mmCIF file with all atom_site columns, C-alpha atoms in Angstrom:
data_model
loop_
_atom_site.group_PDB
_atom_site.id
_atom_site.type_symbol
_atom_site.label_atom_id
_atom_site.label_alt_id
_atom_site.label_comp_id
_atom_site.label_asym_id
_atom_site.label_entity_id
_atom_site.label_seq_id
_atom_site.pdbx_PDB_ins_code
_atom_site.Cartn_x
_atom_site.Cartn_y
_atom_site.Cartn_z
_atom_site.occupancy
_atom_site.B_iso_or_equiv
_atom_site.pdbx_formal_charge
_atom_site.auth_seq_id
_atom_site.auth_comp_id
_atom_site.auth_asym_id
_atom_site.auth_atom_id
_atom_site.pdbx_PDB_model_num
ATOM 1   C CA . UNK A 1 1   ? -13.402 6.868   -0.075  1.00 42.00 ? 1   UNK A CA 1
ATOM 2   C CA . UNK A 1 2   ? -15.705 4.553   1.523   1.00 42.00 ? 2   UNK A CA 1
ATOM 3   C CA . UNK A 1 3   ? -15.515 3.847   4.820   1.00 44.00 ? 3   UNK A CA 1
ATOM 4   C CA . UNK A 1 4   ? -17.720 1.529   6.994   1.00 43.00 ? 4   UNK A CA 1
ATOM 5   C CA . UNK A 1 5   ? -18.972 3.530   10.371  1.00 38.00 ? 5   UNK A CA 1
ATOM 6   C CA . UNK A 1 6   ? -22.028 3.101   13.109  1.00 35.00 ? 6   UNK A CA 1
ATOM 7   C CA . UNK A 1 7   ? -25.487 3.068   12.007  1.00 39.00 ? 7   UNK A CA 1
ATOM 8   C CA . UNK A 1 8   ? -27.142 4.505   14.258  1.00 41.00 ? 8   UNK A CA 1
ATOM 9   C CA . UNK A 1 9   ? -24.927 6.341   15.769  1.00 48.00 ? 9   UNK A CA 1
ATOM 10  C CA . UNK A 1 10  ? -22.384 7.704   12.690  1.00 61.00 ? 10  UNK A CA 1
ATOM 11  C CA . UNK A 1 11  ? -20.834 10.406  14.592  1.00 73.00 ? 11  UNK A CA 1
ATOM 12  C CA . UNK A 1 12  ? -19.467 8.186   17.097  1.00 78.00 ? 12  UNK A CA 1
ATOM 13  C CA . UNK A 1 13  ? -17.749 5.349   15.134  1.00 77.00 ? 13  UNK A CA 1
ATOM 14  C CA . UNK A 1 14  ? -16.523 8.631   12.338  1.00 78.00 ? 14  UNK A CA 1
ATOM 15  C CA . UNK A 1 15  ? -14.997 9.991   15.632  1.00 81.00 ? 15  UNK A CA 1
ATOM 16  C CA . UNK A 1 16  ? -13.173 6.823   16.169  1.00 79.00 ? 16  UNK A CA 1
ATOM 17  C CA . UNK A 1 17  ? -12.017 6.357   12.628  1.00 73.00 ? 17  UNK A CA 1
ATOM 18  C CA . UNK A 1 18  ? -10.716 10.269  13.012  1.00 76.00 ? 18  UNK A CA 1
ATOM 19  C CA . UNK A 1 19  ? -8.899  9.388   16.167  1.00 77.00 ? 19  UNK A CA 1
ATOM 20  C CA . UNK A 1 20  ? -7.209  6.470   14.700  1.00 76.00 ? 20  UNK A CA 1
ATOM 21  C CA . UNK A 1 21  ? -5.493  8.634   12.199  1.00 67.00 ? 21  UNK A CA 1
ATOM 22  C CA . UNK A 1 22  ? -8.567  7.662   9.774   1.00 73.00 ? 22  UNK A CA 1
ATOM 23  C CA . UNK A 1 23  ? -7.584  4.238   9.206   1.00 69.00 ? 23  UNK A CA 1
ATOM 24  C CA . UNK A 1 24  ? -9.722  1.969   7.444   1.00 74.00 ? 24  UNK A CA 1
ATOM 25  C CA . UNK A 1 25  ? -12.216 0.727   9.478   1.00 76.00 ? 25  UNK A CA 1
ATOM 26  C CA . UNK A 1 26  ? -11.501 -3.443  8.690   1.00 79.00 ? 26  UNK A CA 1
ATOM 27  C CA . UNK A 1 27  ? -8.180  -2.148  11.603  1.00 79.00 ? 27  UNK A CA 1
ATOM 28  C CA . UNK A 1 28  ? -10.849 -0.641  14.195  1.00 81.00 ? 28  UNK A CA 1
ATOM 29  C CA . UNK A 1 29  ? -13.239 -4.270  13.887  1.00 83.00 ? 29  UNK A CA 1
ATOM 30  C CA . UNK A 1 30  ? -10.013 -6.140  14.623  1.00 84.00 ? 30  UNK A CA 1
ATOM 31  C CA . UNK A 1 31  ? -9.508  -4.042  17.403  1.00 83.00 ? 31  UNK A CA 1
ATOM 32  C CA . UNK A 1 32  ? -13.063 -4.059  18.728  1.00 84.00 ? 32  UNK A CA 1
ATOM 33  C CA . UNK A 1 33  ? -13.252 -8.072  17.932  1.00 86.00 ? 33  UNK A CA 1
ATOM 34  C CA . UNK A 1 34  ? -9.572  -7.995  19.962  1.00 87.00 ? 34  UNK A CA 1
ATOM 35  C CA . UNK A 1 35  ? -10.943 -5.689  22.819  1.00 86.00 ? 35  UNK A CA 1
ATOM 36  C CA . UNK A 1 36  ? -7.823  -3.868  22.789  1.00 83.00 ? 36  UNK A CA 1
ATOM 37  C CA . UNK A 1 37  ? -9.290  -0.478  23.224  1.00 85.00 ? 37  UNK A CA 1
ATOM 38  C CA . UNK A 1 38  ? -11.745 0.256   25.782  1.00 85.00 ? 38  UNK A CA 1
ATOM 39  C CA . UNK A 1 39  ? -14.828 2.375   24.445  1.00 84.00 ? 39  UNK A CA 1
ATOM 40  C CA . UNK A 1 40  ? -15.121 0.684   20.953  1.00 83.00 ? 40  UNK A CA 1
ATOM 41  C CA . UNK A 1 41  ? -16.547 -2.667  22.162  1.00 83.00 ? 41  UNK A CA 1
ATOM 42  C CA . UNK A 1 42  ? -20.222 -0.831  22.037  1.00 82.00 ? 42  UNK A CA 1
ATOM 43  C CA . UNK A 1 43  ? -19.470 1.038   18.589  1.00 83.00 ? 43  UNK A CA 1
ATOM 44  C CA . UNK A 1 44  ? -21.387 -0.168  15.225  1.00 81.00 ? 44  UNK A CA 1
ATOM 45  C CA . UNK A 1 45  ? -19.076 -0.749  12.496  1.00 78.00 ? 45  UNK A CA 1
ATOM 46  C CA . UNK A 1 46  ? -21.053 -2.056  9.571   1.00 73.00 ? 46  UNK A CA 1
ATOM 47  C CA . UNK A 1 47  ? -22.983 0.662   7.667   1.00 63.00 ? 47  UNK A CA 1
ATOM 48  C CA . UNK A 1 48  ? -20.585 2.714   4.615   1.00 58.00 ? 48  UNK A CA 1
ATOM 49  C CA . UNK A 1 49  ? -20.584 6.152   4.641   1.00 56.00 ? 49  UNK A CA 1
ATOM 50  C CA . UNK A 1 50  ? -18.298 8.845   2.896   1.00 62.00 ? 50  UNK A CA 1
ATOM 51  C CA . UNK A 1 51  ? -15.368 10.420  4.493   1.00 74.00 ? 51  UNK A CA 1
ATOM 52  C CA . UNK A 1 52  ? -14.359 13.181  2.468   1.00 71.00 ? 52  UNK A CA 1
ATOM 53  C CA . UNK A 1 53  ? -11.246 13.763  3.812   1.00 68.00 ? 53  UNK A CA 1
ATOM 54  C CA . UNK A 1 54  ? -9.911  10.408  3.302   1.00 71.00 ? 54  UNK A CA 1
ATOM 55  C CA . UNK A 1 55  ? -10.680 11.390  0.128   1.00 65.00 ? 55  UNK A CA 1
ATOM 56  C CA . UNK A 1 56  ? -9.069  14.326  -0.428  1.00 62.00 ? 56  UNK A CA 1
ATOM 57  C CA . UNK A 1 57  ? -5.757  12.715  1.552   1.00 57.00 ? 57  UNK A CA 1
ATOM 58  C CA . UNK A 1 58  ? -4.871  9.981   -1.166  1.00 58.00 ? 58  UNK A CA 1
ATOM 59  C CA . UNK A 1 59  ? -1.987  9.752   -3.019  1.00 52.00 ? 59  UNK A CA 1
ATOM 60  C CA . UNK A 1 60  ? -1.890  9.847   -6.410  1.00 48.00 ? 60  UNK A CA 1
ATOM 61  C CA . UNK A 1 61  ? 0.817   7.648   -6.895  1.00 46.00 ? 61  UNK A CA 1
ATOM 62  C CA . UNK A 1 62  ? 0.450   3.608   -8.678  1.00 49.00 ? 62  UNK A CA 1
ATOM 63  C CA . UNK A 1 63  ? -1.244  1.260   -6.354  1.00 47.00 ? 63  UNK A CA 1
ATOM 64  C CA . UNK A 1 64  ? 1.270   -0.766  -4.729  1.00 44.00 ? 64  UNK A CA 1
ATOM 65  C CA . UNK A 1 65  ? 0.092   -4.452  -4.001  1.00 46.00 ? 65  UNK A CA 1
ATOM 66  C CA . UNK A 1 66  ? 1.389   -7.435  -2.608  1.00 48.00 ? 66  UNK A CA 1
ATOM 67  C CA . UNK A 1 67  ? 1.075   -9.191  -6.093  1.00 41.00 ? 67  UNK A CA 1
ATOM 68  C CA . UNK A 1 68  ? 4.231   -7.588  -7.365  1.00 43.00 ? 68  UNK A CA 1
ATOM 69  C CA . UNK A 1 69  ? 5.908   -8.410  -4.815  1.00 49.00 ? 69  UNK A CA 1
ATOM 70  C CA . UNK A 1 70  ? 8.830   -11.430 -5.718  1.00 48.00 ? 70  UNK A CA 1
ATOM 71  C CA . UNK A 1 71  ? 10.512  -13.849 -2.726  1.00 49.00 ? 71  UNK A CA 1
ATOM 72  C CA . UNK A 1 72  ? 13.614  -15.875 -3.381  1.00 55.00 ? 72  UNK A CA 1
ATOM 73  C CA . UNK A 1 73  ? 12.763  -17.868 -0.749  1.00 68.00 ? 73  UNK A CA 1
ATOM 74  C CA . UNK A 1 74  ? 9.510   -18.715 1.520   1.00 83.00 ? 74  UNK A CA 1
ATOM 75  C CA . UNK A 1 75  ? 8.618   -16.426 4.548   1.00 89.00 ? 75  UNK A CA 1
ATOM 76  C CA . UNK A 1 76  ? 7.638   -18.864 7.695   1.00 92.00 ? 76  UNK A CA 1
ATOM 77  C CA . UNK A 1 77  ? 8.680   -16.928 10.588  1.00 94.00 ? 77  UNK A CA 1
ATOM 78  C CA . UNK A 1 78  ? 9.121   -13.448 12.290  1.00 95.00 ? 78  UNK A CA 1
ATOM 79  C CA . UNK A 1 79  ? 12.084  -11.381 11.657  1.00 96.00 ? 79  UNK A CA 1
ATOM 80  C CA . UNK A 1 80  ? 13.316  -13.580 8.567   1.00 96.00 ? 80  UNK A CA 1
ATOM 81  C CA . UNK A 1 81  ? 12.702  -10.950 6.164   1.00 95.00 ? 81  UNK A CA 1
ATOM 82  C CA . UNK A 1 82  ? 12.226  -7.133  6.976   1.00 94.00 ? 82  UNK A CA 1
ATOM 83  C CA . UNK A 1 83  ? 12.227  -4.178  4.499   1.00 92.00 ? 83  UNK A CA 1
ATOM 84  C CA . UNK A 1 84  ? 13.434  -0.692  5.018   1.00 93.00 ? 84  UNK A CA 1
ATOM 85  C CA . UNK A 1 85  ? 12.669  2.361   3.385   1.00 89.00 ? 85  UNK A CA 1
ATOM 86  C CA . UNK A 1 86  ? 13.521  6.209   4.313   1.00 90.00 ? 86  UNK A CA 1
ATOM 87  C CA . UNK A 1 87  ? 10.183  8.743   4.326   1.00 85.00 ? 87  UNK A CA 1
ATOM 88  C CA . UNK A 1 88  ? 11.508  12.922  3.594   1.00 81.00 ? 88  UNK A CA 1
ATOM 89  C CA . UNK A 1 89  ? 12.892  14.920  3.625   1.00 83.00 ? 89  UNK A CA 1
ATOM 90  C CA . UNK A 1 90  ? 10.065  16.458  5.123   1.00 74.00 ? 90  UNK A CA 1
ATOM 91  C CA . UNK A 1 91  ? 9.330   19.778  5.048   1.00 68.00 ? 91  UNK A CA 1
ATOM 92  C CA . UNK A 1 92  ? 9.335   20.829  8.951   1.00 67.00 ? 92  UNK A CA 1
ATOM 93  C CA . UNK A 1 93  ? 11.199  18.783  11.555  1.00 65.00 ? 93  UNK A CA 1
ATOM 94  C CA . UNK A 1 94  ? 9.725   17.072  14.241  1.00 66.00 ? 94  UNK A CA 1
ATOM 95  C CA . UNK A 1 95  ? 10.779  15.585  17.214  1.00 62.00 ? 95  UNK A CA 1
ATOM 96  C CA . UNK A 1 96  ? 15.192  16.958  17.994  1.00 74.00 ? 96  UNK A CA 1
ATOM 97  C CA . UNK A 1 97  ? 14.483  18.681  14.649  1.00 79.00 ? 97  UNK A CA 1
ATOM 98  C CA . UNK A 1 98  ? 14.474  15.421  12.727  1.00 86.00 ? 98  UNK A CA 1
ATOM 99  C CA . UNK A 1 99  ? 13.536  15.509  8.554   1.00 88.00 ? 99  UNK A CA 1
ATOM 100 C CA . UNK A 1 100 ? 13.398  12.110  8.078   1.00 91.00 ? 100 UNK A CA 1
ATOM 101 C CA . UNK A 1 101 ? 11.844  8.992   9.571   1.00 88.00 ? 101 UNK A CA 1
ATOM 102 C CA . UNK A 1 102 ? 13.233  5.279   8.824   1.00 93.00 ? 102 UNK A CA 1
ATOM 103 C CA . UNK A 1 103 ? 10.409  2.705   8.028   1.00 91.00 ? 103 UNK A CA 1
ATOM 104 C CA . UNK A 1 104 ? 11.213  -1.206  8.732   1.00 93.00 ? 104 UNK A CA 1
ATOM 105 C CA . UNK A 1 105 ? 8.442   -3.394  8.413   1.00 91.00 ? 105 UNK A CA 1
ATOM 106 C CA . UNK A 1 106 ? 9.005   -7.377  9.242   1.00 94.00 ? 106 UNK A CA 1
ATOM 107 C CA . UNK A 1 107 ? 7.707   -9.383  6.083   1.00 91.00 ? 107 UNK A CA 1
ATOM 108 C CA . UNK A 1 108 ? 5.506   -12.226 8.371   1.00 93.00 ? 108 UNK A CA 1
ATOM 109 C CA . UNK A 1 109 ? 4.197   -10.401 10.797  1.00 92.00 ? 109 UNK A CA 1
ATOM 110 C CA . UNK A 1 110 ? 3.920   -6.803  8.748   1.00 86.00 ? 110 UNK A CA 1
ATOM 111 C CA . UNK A 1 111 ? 4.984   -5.323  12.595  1.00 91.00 ? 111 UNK A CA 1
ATOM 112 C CA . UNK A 1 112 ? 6.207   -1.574  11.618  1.00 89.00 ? 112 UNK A CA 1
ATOM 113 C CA . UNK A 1 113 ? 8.852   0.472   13.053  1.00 93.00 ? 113 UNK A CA 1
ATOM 114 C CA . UNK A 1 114 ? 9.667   3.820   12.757  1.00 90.00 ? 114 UNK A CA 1
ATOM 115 C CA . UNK A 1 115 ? 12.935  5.995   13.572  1.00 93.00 ? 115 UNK A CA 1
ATOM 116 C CA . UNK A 1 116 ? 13.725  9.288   13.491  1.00 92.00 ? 116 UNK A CA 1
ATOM 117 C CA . UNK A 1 117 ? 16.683  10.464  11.711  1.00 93.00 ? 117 UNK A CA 1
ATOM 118 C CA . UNK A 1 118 ? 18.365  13.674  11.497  1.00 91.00 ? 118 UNK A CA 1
ATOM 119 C CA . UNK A 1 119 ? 20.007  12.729  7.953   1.00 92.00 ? 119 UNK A CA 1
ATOM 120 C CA . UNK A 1 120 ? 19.166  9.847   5.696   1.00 93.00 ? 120 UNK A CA 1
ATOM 121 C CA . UNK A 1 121 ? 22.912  8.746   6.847   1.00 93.00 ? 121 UNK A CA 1
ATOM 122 C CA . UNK A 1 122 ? 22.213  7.590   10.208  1.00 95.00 ? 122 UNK A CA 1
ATOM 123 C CA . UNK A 1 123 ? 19.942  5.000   8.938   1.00 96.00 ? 123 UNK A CA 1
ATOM 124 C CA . UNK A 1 124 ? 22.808  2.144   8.769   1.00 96.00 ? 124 UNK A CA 1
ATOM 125 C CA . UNK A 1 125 ? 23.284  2.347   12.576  1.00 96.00 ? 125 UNK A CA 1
ATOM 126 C CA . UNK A 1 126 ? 19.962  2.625   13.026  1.00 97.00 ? 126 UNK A CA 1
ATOM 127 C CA . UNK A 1 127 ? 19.082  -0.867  10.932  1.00 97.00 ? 127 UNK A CA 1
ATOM 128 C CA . UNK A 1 128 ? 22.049  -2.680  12.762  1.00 97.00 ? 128 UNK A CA 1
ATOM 129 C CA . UNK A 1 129 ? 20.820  -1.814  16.100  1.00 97.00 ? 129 UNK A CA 1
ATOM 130 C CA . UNK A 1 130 ? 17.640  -2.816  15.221  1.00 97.00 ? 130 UNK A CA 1
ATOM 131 C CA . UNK A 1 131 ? 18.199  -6.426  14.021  1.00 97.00 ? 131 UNK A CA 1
ATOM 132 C CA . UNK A 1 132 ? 20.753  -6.815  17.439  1.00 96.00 ? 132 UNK A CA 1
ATOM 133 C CA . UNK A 1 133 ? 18.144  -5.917  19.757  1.00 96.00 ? 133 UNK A CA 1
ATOM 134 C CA . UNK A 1 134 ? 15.482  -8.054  18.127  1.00 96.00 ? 134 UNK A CA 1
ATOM 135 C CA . UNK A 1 135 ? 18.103  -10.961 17.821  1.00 95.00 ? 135 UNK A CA 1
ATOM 136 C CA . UNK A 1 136 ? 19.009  -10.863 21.238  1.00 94.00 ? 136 UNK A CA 1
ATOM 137 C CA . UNK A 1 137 ? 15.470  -10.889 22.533  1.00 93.00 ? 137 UNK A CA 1
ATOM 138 C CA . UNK A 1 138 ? 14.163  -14.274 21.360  1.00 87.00 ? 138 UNK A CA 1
ATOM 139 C CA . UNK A 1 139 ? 14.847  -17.057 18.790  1.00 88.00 ? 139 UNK A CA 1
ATOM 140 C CA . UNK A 1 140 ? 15.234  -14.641 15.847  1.00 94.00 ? 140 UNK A CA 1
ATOM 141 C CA . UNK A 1 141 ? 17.662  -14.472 12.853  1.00 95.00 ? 141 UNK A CA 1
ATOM 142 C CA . UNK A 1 142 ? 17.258  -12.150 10.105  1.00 97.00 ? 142 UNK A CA 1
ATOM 143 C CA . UNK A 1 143 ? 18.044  -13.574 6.402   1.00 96.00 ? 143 UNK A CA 1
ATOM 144 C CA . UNK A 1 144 ? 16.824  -11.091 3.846   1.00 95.00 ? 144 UNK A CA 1
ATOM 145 C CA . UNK A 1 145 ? 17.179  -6.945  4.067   1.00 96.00 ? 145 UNK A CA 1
ATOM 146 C CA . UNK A 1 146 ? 15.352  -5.993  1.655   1.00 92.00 ? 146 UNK A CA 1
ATOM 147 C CA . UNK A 1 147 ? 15.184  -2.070  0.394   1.00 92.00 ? 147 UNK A CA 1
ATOM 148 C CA . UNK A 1 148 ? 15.734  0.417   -2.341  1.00 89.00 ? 148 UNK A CA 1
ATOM 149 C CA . UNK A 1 149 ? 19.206  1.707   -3.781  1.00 89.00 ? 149 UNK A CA 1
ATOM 150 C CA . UNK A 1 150 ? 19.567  4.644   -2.083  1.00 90.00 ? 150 UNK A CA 1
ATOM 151 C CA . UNK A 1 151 ? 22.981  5.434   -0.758  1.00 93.00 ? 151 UNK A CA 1
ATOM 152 C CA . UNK A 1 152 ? 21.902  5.286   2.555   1.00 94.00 ? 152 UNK A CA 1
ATOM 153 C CA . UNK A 1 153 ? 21.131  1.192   2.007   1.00 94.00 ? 153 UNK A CA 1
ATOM 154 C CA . UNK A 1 154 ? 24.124  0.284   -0.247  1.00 94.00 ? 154 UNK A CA 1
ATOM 155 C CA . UNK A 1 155 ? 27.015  1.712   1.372   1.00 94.00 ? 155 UNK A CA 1
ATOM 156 C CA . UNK A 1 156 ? 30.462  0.008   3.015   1.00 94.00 ? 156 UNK A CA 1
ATOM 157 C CA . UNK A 1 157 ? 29.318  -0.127  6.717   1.00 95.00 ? 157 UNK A CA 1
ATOM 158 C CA . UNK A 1 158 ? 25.921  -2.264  6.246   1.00 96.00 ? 158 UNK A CA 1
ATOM 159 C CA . UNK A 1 159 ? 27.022  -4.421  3.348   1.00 96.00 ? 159 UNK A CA 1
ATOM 160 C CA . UNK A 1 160 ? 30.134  -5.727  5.828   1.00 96.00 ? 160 UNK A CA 1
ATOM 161 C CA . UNK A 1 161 ? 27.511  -6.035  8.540   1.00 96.00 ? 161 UNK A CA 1
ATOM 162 C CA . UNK A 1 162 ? 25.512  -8.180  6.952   1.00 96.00 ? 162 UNK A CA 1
ATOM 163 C CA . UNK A 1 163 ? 28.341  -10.031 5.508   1.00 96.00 ? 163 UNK A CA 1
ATOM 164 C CA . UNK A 1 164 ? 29.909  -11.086 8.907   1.00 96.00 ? 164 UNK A CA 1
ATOM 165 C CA . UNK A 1 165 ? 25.777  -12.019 9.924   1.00 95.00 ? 165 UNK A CA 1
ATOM 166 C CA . UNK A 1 166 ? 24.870  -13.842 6.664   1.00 96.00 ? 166 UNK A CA 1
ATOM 167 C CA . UNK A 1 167 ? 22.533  -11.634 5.978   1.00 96.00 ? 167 UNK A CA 1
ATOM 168 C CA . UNK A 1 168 ? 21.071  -11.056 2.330   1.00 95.00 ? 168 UNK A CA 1
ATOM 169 C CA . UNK A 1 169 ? 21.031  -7.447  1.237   1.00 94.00 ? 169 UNK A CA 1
ATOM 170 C CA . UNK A 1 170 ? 18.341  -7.349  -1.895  1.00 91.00 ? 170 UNK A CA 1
ATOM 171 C CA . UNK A 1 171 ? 17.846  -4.467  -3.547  1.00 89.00 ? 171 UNK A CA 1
ATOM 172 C CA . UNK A 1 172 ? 14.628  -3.465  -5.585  1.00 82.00 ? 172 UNK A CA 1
ATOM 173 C CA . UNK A 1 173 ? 15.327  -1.679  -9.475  1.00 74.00 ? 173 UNK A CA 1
ATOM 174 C CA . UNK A 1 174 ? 15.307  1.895   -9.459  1.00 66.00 ? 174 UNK A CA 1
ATOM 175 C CA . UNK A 1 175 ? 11.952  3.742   -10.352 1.00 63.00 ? 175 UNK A CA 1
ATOM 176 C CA . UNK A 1 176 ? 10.102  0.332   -9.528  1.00 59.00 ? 176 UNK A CA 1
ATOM 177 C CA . UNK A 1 177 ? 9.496   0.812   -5.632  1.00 57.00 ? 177 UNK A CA 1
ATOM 178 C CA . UNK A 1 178 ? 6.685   -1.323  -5.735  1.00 57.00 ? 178 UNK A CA 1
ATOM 179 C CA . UNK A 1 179 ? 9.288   -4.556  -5.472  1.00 55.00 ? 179 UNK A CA 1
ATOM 180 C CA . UNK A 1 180 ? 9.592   -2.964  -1.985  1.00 59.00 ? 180 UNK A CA 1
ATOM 181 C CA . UNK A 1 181 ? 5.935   -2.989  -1.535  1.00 58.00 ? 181 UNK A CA 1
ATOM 182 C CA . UNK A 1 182 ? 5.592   -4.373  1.935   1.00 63.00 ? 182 UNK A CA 1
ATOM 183 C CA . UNK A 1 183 ? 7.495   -1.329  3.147   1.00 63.00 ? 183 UNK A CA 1
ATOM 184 C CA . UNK A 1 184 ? 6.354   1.283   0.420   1.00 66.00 ? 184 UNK A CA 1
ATOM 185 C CA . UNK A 1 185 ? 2.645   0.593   1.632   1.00 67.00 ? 185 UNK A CA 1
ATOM 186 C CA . UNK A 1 186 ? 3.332   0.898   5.026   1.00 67.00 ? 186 UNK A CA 1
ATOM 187 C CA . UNK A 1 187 ? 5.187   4.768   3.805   1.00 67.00 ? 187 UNK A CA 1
ATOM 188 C CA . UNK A 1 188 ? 2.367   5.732   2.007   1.00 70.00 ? 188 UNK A CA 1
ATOM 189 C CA . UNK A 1 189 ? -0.473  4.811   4.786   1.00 68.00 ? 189 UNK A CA 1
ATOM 190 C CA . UNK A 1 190 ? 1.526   6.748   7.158   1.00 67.00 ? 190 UNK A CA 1
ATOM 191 C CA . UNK A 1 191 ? 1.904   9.653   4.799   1.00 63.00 ? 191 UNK A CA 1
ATOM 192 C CA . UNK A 1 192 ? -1.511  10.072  4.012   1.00 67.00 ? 192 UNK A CA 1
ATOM 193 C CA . UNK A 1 193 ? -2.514  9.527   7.832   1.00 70.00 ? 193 UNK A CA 1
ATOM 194 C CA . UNK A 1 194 ? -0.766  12.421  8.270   1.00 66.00 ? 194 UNK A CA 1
ATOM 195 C CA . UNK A 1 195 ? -2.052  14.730  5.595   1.00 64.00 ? 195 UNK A CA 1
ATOM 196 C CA . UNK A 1 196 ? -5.929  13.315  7.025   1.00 73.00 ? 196 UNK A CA 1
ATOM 197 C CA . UNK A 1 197 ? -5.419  14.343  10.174  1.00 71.00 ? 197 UNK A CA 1
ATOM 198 C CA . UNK A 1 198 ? -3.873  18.259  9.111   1.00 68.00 ? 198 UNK A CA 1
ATOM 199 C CA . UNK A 1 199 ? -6.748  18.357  6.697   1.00 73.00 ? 199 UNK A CA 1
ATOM 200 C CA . UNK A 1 200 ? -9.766  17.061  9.488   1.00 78.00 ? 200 UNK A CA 1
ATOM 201 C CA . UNK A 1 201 ? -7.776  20.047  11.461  1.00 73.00 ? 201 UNK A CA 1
ATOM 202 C CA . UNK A 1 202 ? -7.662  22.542  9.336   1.00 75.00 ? 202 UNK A CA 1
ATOM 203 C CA . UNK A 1 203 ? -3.753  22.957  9.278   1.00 67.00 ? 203 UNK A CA 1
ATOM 204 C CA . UNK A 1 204 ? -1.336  23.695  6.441   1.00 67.00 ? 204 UNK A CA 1
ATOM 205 C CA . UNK A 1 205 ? 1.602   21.104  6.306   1.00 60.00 ? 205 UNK A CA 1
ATOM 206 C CA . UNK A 1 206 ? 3.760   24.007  7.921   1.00 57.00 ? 206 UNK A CA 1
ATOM 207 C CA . UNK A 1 207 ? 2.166   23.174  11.058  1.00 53.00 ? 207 UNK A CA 1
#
């Protein structure tokens, strides 16, 4: 996987790609050109080198791109479309023994959030609190949630909830997640974050 890093200095900017949970390096030069993070304004970006466990880290499954992606309706503004999607059961649970995290990302501005969830069940509530406290915070109204078919999207509690809201549930065809991409790319760049950064450490996925 090519990556671009410092040129004369390689350790340094690989350091900083490592400690971003190896994300490409077109997200560090938006946060250098930003200033966002003190310590990378002096790093070199521009040269490519290999990192090998990037490498190793990616998924095997189809590219998922924005192409196949279909809209009703134009996106103009923040919080008018978002897409869910559930990541697990994972093998070890994290944080109050948690096996599964809840991925919404917000079509216009691609802002991510992540939940954890105990069982794939509690994502409902989770989604309805969500688009409250966003509502309530500004000039926002969601139109369009957008996700797979899994039980934990199409049941009773959401579809009234977003009945009373006028809220459009969509729902992409089973085996074709990439009609969910904007979501299903954000699941898989978090997944293989993770596997980078047990790999870079030497750690089995027990850890």
């Amino acid at each position: 996987s090519r990556v671009k890093c410092a040129k004369k200095n390689t350790s340094e900017a690989l350091a900083w790609h490592r400690r971003f949970n190896h994300r490409g390096m077109s997200t560090l030069r938006k946060m250098q050109e930003n200033n966002t993070v003190k310590g990378l304004e002096d790093v070199d970006l521009e040269e490519d080198i290999d990192c090998t466990v990037c490498s190793r880290s990616k998924l095997s499954s189809k590219h998922i791109s924005k192409e196949t992606e279909v809209h009703m309706v134009e996106i103009t503004k923040p919080f008018q479309c978002i897409h869910a999607d559930i990541i697990g059961k994972l093998p070890i649970g994290g944080h109050k023994k948690c096996k599964y995290i809840l991925a919404v990302v917000d079509d216009f501005t691609n802002y991510l959030w992540l939940f954890d969830l105990q069982k794939k069940s509690d994502a409902a509530s989770r989604i309805k609190d969500l688009i409250s406290r966003v509502e309530r915070s500004g000039n926002f109204k969601l139109s369009i949630l957008k996700s797979d078919q899994g039980g934990e999207f199409v049941n009773e509690d959401l579809e009234n909830y977003c009945s009373e809201r006028g809220i459009q549930l969509r729902y992409s065809p089973a085996r074709h997640p990439e009609l969910n991409g904007a979501v299903e790319r954000q699941n898989r760049t978090i997944q293989e974050g993770i596997i980078s950064m047990l790999i870079d450490a030497k750690l089995s996925k027990w850890f």
